[in-house]
Short mmCIF file of C-alpha atoms in Angstrom, two decimals:
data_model
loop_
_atom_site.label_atom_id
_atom_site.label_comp_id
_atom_site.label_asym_id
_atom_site.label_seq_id
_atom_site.Cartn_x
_atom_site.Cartn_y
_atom_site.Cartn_z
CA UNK A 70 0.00 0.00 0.00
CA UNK A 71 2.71 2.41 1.24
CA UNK A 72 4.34 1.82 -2.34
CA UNK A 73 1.46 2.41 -4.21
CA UNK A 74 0.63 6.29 -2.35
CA UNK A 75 4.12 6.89 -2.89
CA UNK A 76 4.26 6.32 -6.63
CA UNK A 77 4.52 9.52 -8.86
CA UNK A 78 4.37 9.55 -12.35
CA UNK A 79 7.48 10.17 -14.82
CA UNK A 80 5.56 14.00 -15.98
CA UNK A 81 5.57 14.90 -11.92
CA UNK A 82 9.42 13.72 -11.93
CA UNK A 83 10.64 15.30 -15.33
CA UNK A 84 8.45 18.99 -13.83
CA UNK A 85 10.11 18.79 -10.99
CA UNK A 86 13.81 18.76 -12.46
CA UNK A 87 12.74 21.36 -14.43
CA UNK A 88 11.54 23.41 -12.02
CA UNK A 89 14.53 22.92 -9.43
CA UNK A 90 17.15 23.67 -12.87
CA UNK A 91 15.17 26.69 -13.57
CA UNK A 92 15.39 28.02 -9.98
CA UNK A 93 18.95 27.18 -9.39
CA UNK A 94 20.35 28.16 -12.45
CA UNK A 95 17.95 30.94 -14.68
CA UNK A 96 18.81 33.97 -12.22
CA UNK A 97 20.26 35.80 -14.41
CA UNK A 98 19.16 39.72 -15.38
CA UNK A 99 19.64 38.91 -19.54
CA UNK A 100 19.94 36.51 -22.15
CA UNK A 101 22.89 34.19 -23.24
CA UNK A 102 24.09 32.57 -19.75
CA UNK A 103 24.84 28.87 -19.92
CA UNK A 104 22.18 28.09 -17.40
CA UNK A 105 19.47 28.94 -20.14
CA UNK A 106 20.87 26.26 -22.01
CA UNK A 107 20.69 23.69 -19.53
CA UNK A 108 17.19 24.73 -18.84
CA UNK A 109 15.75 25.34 -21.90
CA UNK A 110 17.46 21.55 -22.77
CA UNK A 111 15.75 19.79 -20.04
CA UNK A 112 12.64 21.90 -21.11
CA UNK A 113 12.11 20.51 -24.55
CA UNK A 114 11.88 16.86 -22.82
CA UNK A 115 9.12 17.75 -20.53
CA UNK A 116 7.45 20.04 -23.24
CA UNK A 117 7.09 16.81 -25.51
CA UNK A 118 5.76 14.62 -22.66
CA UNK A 119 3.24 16.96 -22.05
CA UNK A 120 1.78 17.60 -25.64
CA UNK A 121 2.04 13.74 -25.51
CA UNK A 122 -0.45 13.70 -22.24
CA UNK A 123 -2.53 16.29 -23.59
CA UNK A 124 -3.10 14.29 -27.06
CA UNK A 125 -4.00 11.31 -25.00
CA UNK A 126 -6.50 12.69 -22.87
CA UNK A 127 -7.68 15.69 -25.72
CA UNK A 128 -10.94 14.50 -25.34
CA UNK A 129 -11.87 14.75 -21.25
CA UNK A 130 -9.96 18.30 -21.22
CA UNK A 131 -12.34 20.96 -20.07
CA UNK A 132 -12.92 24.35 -21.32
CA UNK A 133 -11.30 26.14 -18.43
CA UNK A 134 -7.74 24.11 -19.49
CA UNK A 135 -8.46 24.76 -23.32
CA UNK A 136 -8.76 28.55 -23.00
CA UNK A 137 -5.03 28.00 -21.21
CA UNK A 138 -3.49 25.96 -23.63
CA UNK A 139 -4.60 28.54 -26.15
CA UNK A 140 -3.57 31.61 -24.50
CA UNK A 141 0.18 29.49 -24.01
CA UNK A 142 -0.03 28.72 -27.89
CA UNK A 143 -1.05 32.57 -28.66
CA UNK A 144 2.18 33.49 -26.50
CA UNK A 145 4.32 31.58 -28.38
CA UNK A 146 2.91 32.46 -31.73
CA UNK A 147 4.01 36.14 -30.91
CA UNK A 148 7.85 36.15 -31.29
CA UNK A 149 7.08 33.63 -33.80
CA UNK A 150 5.04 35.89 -36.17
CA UNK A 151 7.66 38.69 -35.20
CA UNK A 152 9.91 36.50 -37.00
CA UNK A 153 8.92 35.77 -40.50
CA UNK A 154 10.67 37.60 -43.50
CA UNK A 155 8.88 40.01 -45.25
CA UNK A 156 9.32 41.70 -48.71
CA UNK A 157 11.26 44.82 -48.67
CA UNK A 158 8.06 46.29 -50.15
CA UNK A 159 5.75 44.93 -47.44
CA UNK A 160 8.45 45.84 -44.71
CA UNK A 161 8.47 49.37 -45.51
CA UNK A 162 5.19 49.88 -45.01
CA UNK A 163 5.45 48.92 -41.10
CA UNK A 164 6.81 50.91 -38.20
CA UNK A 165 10.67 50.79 -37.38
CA UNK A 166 11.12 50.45 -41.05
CA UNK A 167 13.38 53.50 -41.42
CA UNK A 168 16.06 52.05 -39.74
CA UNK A 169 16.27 48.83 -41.35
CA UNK A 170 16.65 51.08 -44.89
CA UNK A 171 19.22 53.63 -43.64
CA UNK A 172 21.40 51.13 -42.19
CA UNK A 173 21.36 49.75 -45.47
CA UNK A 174 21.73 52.82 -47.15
CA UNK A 175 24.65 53.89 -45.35
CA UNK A 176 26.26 50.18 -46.51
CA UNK A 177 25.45 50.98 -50.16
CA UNK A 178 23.08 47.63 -50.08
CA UNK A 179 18.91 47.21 -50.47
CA UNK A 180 17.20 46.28 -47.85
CA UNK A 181 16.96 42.72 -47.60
CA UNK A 182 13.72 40.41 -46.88
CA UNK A 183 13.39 41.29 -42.80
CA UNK A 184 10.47 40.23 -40.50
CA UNK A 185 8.95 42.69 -37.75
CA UNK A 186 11.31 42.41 -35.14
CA UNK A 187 14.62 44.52 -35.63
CA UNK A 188 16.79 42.19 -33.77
CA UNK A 189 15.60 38.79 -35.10
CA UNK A 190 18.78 36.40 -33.08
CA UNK A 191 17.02 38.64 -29.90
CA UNK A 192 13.60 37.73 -30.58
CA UNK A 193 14.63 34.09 -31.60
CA UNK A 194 16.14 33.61 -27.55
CA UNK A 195 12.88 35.01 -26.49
CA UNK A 196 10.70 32.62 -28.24
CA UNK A 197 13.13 29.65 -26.49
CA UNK A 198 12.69 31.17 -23.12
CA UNK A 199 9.08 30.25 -23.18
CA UNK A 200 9.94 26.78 -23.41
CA UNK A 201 10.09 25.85 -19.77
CA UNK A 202 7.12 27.65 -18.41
CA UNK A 203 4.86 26.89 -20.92
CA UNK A 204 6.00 23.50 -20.67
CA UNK A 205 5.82 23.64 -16.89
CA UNK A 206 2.44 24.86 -17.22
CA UNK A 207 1.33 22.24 -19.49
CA UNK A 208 2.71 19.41 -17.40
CA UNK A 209 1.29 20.64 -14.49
CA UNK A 210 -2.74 20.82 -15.90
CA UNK A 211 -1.97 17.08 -15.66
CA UNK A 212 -0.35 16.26 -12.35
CA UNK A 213 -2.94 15.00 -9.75
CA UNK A 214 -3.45 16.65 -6.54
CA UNK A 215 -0.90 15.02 -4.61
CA UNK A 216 1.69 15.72 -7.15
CA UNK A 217 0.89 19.24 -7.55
CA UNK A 218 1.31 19.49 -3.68
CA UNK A 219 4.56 17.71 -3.78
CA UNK A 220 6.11 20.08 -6.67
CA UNK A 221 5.08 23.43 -4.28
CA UNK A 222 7.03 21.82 -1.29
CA UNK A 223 10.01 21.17 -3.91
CA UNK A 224 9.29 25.08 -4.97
CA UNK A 225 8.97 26.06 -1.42
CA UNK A 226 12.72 23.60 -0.36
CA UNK A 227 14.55 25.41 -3.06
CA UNK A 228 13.07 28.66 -1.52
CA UNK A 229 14.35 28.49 1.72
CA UNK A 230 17.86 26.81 0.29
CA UNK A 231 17.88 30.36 -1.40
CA UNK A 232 17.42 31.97 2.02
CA UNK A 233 19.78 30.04 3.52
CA UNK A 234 22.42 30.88 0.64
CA UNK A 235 21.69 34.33 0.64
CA UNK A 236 22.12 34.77 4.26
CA UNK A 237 26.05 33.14 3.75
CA UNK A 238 26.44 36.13 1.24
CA UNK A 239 25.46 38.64 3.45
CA UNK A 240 27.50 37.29 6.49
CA UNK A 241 30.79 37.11 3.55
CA UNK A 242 30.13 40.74 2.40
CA UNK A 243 30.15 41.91 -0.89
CA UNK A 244 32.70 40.21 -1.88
CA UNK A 245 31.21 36.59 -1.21
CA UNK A 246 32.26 33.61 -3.42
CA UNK A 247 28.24 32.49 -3.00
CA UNK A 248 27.04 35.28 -5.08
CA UNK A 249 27.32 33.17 -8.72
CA UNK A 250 26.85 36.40 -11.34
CA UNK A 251 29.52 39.14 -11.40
CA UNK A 252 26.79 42.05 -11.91
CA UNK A 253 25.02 41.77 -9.18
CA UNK A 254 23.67 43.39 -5.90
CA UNK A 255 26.96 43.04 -3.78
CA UNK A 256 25.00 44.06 -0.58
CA UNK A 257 22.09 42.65 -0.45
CA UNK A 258 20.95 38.61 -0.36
CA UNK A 259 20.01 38.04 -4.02
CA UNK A 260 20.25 33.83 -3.30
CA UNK A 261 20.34 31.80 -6.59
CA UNK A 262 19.98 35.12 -8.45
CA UNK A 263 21.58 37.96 -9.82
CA UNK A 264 19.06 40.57 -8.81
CA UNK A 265 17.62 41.33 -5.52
CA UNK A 266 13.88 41.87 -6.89
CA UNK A 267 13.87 38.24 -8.93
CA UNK A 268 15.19 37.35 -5.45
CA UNK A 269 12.57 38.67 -4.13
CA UNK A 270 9.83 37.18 -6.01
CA UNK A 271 11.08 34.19 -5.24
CA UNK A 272 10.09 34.77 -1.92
CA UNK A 273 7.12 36.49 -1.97
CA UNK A 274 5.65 33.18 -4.12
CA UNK A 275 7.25 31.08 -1.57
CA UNK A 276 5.49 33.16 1.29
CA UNK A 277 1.71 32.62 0.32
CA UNK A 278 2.28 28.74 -0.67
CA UNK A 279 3.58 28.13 2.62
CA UNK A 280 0.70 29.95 4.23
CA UNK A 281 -1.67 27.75 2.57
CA UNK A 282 0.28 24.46 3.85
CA UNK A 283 -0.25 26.73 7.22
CA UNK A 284 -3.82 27.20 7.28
CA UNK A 285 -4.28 23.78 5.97
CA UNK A 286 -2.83 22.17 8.89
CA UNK A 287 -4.22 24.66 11.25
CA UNK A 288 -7.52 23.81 10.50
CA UNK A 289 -7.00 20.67 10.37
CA UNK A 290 -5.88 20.67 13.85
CA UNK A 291 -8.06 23.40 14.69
CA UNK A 292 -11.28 20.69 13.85
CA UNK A 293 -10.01 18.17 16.56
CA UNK A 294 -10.27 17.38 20.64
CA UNK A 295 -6.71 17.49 22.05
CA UNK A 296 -7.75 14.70 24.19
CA UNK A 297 -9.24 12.70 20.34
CA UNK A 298 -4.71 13.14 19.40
CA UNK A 299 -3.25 10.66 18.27
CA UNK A 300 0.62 9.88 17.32
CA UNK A 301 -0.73 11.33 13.39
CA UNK A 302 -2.20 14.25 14.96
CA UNK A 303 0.84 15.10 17.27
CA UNK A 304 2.94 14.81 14.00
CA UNK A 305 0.58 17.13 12.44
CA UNK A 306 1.56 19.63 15.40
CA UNK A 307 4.95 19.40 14.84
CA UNK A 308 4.67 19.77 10.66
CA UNK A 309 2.59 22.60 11.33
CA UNK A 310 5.29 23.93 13.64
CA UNK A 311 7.60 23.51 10.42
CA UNK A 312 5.42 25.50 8.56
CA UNK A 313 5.80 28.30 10.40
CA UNK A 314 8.96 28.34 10.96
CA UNK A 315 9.68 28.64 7.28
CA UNK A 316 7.02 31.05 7.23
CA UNK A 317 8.91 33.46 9.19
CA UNK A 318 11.88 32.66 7.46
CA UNK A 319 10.70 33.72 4.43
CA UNK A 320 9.45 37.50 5.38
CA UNK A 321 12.16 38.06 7.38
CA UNK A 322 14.46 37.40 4.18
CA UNK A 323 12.14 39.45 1.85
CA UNK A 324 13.03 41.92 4.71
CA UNK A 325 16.56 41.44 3.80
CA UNK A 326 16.45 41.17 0.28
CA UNK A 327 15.28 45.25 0.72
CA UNK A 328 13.34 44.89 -2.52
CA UNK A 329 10.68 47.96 -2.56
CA UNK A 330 8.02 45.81 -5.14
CA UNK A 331 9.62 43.06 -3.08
CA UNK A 332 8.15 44.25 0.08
CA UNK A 333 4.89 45.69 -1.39
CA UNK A 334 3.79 42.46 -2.73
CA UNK A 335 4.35 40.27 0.10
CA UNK A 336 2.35 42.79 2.52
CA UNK A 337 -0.24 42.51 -0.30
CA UNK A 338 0.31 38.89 -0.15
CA UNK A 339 -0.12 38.92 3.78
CA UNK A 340 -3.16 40.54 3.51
CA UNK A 341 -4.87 37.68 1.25
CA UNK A 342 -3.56 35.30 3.13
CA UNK A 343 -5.47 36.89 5.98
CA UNK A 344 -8.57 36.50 4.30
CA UNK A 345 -8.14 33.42 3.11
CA UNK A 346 -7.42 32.19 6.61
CA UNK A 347 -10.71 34.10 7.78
CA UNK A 348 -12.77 32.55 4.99
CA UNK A 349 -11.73 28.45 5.81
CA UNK A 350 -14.11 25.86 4.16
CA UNK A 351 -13.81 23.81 7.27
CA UNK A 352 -15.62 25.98 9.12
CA UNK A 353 -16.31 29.15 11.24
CA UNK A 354 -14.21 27.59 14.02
CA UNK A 355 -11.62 25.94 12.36
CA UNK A 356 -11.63 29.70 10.25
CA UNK A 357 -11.85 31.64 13.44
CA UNK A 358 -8.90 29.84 14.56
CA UNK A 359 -7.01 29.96 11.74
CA UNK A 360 -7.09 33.37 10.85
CA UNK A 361 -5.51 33.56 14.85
CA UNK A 362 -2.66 31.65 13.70
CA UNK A 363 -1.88 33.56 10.65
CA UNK A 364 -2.11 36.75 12.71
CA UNK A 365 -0.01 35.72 15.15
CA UNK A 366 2.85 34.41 13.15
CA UNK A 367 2.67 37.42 10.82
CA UNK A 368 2.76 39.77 13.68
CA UNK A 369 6.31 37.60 15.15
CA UNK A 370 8.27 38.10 11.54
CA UNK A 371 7.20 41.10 10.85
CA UNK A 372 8.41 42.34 14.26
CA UNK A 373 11.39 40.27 13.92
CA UNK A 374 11.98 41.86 10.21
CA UNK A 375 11.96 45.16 11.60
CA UNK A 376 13.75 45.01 14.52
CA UNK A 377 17.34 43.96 12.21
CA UNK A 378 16.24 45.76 8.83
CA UNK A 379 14.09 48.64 9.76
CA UNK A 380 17.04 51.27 8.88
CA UNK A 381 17.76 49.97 6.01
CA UNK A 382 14.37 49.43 4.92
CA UNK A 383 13.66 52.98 5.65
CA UNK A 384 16.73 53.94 3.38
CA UNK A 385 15.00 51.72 0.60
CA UNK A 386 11.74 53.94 0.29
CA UNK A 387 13.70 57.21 0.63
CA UNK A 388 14.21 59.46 -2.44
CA UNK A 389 16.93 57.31 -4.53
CA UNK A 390 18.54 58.66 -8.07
CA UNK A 391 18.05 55.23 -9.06
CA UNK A 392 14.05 55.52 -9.19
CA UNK A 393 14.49 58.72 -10.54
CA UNK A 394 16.44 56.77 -13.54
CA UNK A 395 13.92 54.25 -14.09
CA UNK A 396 11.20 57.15 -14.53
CA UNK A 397 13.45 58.43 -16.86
CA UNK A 398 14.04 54.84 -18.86
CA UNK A 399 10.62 54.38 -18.24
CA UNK A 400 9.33 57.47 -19.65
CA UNK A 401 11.63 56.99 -22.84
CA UNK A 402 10.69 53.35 -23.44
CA UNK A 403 6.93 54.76 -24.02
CA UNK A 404 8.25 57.40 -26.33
CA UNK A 405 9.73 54.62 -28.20
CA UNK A 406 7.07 52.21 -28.21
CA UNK A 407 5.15 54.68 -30.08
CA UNK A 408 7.07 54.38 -32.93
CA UNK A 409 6.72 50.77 -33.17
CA UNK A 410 3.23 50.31 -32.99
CA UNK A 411 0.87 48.22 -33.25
CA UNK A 412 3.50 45.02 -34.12
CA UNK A 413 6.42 46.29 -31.23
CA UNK A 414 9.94 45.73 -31.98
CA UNK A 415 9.94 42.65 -31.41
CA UNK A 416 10.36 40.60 -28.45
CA UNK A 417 13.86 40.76 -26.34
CA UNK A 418 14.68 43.84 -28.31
CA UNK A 419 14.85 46.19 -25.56
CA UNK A 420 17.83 46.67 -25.33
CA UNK A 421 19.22 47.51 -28.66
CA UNK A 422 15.87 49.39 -29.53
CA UNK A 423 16.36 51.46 -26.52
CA UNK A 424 19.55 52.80 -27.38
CA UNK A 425 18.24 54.02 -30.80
CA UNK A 426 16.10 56.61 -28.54
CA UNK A 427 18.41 57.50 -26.53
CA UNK A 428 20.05 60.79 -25.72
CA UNK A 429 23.51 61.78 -23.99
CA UNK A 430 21.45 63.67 -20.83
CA UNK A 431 19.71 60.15 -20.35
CA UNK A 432 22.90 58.92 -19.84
CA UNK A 433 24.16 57.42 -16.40
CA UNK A 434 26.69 55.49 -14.72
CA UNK A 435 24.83 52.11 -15.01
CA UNK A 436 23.36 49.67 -18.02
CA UNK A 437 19.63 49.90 -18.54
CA UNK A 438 18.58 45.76 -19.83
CA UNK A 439 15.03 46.64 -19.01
CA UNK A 440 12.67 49.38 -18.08
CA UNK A 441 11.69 48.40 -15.00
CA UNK A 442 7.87 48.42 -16.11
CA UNK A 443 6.51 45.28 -17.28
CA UNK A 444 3.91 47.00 -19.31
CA UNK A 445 5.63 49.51 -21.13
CA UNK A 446 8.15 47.00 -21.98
CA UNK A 447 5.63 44.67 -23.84
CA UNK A 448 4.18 47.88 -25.34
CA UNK A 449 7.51 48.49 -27.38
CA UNK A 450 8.97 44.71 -27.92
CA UNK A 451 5.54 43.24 -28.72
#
């Protein structure tokens, strides 16, 4: 019996390698690192046994997971449009054409056959760094229960192995061996990353699926007689005791991490949690005293967050010429995403499209890879 419950099928196995590669090694802020590889590698295998499930069972999928699987087939089909040639006639006739011509121009050539994007090798890597979510995705519309439970404690392990490697760079300094990229945050905990806001994302996620293992063992334990215990339910004390442990392990290193969205999102986060823990399915009682739990363990890491970070957190949300940059990149990615619509630039183009629109005053000390707003971002690569 025990053998059977603790069987797990080959698409659980192959998502969870994935998923562990992907955390461990796709930190990085851009395109081209070897970890990408590796993942994108191990992607293409789970991405085949998946389409392979999905043909199998085509006919019992609802509509709920066929909307998904089209909006995941409509994402890929945008750097993939972006991408076929077009007639120099045809071309012309689309934003961002100018620049194709005068390069040529200045060459002494004609403008070759060129599709929408302006940096085609750039929007190529973008189209194979949707490989392992979509692929994750796909696998996962497939995984039981059980299995789906199993891969958020692997995502939560790998979280708090994070923690505990970012807390080794902090205690080594900036110059810590631990941190793997050379541009990086040298004094802050950026863990398996190379930036302190991925970082923190990490944790934020990390943070609300280990307050639902919380308030699932709460009520749980909440719904019983102390005297009704048994050797299960006093394991079931000490798991729960686990939880939130790790609970307060995480906010306390989103506190560290000093990531403003960082911070923003897990208070959001905190907040639904909340609610969710005052809104239990088990019932008013077991909800009652879950939502006491939540509330209490919130209230220990936050205070224990702000009794070593609070300076430093303060420092964070003062007036920084760094924000005042990112307006500024921000404010010129918009200009330039007006010249590219409705198609974009194409995707993973940033970069290289940014620069065309750029003056000498924008100018500073440090390399702009993104605009640090997701939105205006997609408005001028896609």
């Amino acid at each position: 019996m025990r053998s059977r419950q603790l069987h797990l099928s080959g698409l659980f196995w192959l998502s969870a390698i994935t998923l562990v590669v992907a955390l461990a090694f796709g930190g990085g802020t851009r395109v081209g690192f070897g970890g990408d590889v590796l993942i994108q590698f191990i992607a293409v295998a789970l991405l085949a046994a998946a389409i392979a499930g999905l043909v199998r069972v085509r006919g019992r999928i609802g509509l709920e997971a066929r909307l998904a699987i089209a909006f995941c087939i409509a994402l890929a089909a945008v750097p993939l449009i972006q991408l076929v040639p077009l007639p120099p006639a045809v071309r012309g006739l689309l934003p961002g054409s100018s620049w194709i011509a005068e390069s040529y121009r200045l060459i002494g050539r004609d403008a070759p056959w060129w599709p929408v994007s302006l940096d085609p090798g750039a929007t190529w890597i973008s189209f194979l760094s949707l490989i392992a979510p979509i692929a994750l995705f796909l696998s996962v519309l497939q995984l039981d229960y059980r299995e789906r439970r199993y891969l958020v404690l692997i995502f939560i392990a790998v979280a708090m192995l994070s923690v505990f490697l970012g807390a080794m760079q902090l205690a080594q300094g900036v110059k810590s061996p631990l941190r793997f990229y050379e541009i990086t945050n040298t004094t802050e905990a950026v863990g398996f990353f190379a930036n302190r806001n991925h970082y923190a994302a990490l944790l934020y996620c990390a943070t609300l699926l280990t307050a639902s293992f919380a308030m699932s063992a709460a009520g749980r334990l909440q719904a019983l007689r102390p005297s009704a215990w048994s050797r299960s339910e006093s394991a079931r004390v000490l798991m729960l005791a686990g939880v939130l442990v790790i609970f307060v392990a995480l906010v306390m290193a989103q506190a560290m991490a000093r990531s403003r969205a960082g911070i923003i999102f897990t208070v959001a986060g905190l907040f639904g949690v909340l609610g969710l823990a005052m809104t239990s399915r088990r019932s008013h009682v077991a909800g009652t005293g879950t939502a006491r739990v939540v509330i209490g363990v919130t209230v220990v890491a936050v205070v224990l967050s702000l009794q070593y970070t609070l300076i430093r957190i303060i420092e964070r949300f003062t007036e920084d010429p760094i924000e005042q940059t990112r307006l500024i990149i921000s404010s010129k990615t918009l200009d330039a995403a007006r010249s590219f619509l409705p198609f974009g630039a194409g995707t993973g183009t940033f970069v290289p499209v940014y620069g065309l629109f750029e003056t000498p005053e924008d100018v500073r000390y440090f390399y702009a890879n993104h605009a640090h707003n997701d939105i205006v971002e997609a408005l001028l690569e896609s």
